[in-house]
């Protein structure tokens, strides 16, 4: 189980080194607070740049996966307060003694391990930090998506907490507001995002009144709340602050002060990603990783391990299957199997002709799939009949091919590529489902360029298939091929390495 630490700091210029010294304690969460005596000389808002720098550098100093939270309460109220969570380690960057009034802190967390990370004497030297306090306001508001809380979110919310005296209102975009976002299908539900925002805010300062609400338009509560005083925006959304004031002016509401925060740079970014710390980058990092724990399939033999690969038209599914084939997987193309089953002499061939008539045949007696398609796509009942005929037969032949690959070619992992896998209910024949998807507009572009379809035809084909959000919902691992070939390859290699490691552990 990961541990939780609380660092009380006085040597601010040495804070990165102090944080690095705490790294060896294998923490899952680290709270940081400045000694309350700092507020004797400086207002809390003066430390906003320092806090932003700590969040900016924390991944490099502390490593990935540690949840850092900078406590604001001690800066505002000149005293140590209790935390609801159990603290395993109390860290100090100086020897502790009665001179600094640590009795409350030790009383709140009396069973914690006390760790002195530095022997540098107690000092509140802030001469080199250029601390500049700013005005505070009774009612502060801000908005955002807040998907998977990251350092940029923490800076934005912490700044708002520092600026608020009584009430902080946070608008969290709901499903109607997220569809322009990159990989929006991977954004967590609004209820979960609201919960994470509330938990973060109440931990860093429990004294404010928090109103955290879903919003379905860019303005949210700012359009009607007469009591708001300030809006906090990022440099990327600064124009939104001006728009809010334009709307409020049209309604006779008072203008809001606008406080703009600079975005944090992402020093680890790559060409396909944004050069800032963002939720979009985090969602890109999810590609090729496991979105949920593996679901045991006791009705299936453990070998070969069968992965259903599904994806929409033009999603890059077949190219992704080729990547896995080069990595060592066997690949079954269910669309090719369907072509085989339409051939004269196959049981499905005669059944299809019996149900749909000789009018679907070419002169050489082969089935004209275009003619057959015109019939079934114009009549849902006839399409259902065709599916009943074909789906079971395709799956049975796929299973036969999988067994041959395992016993004759020693393929321990077999990819069953099938666009209709979810509609046909073949999930039960697979150990897990991997899916490939691309944004709707990219799929339209590819169909127009690759297949020569009109935009109307492309939209019709895309509209007839399962949605990206449904794909994600049913998938264990997802891929998106909207960027470079190299980035798609990285996703495939990441997923393959993950699977190989898991299967090796089972042996």
mmCIF file of N, CA, C and O in Angstrom, residues 51 293 313 435 488:
data_model
loop_
_atom_site.group_PDB
_atom_site.id
_atom_site.type_symbol
_atom_site.label_atom_id
_atom_site.label_comp_id
_atom_site.label_asym_id
_atom_site.label_seq_id
_atom_site.Cartn_x
_atom_site.Cartn_y
_atom_site.Cartn_z
ATOM 1 N N UNK A 51 3.990 28.159 -5.851
ATOM 2 C CA UNK A 51 3.187 26.932 -5.898
ATOM 3 C C UNK A 51 3.118 26.391 -7.322
ATOM 4 O O UNK A 51 3.244 25.186 -7.560
ATOM 5 N N UNK A 293 -9.379 -3.548 -15.690
ATOM 6 C CA UNK A 293 -8.736 -4.832 -15.373
ATOM 7 C C UNK A 293 -9.213 -5.934 -16.304
ATOM 8 O O UNK A 293 -10.352 -5.918 -16.791
ATOM 9 N N UNK A 313 -15.056 2.049 -39.946
ATOM 10 C CA UNK A 313 -14.521 2.156 -41.293
ATOM 11 C C UNK A 313 -13.432 3.226 -41.328
ATOM 12 O O UNK A 313 -13.538 4.271 -40.686
ATOM 13 N N UNK A 435 -9.774 -2.055 -29.629
ATOM 14 C CA UNK A 435 -10.480 -1.319 -30.680
ATOM 15 C C UNK A 435 -9.632 -0.188 -31.237
ATOM 16 O O UNK A 435 -8.749 0.354 -30.565
ATOM 17 N N UNK A 488 1.247 5.613 -33.976
ATOM 18 C CA UNK A 488 0.395 4.420 -33.993
ATOM 19 C C UNK A 488 1.224 3.179 -33.679
ATOM 20 O O UNK A 488 0.771 2.278 -32.965
#
